[in-house]
Amino acid sequence: MTLFLVLGAVAALLVGVWIGMPGRFRQTQEEIDERLESDGEHAKVRRRETFIGILQKKATRGSDRRRSGGRSPFRM
């Protein structure tokens, strides 16, 4: 029974590593050269709001706090 649990855990780890691997790069050198020679528009990055991004976002940035001229304890 313990042997099955260990083998199952190892198999699950291997499947997880295999699924998590990056995709294969299947572009030839000629295709890369064609892309680099053409003067086309570059793709723009799409910004997406995610749940974790919302959690990590601060209410105000440090640079905003410094620019606002808030509290200065030694000003007379």
mmCIF file of N, CA and C in Angstrom, residues 8 43 47 56 69-70:
data_model
loop_
_atom_site.group_PDB
_atom_site.id
_atom_site.type_symbol
_atom_site.label_atom_id
_atom_site.label_comp_id
_atom_site.label_asym_id
_atom_site.label_seq_id
_atom_site.Cartn_x
_atom_site.Cartn_y
_atom_site.Cartn_z
ATOM 1 N N GLY A 8 2.543 6.810 -6.747
ATOM 2 C CA GLY A 8 1.545 7.790 -7.164
ATOM 3 C C GLY A 8 2.043 9.213 -6.970
ATOM 4 N N ALA A 43 3.850 44.131 -31.537
ATOM 5 C CA ALA A 43 2.676 43.788 -30.746
ATOM 6 C C ALA A 43 2.733 44.526 -29.410
ATOM 7 N N ARG A 47 -2.413 44.543 -20.865
ATOM 8 C CA ARG A 47 -2.401 44.600 -19.404
ATOM 9 C C ARG A 47 -3.711 44.032 -18.892
ATOM 10 N N GLN A 56 -2.059 42.774 -4.440
ATOM 11 C CA GLN A 56 -0.731 43.330 -4.232
ATOM 12 C C GLN A 56 -0.664 44.829 -4.464
ATOM 13 N N GLY A 69 4.033 66.248 -0.349
ATOM 14 C CA GLY A 69 4.503 67.227 0.641
ATOM 15 C C GLY A 69 3.767 67.078 1.948
ATOM 16 N N GLY A 70 3.556 65.879 2.336
ATOM 17 C CA GLY A 70 2.798 65.588 3.566
ATOM 18 C C GLY A 70 3.517 66.053 4.811
#
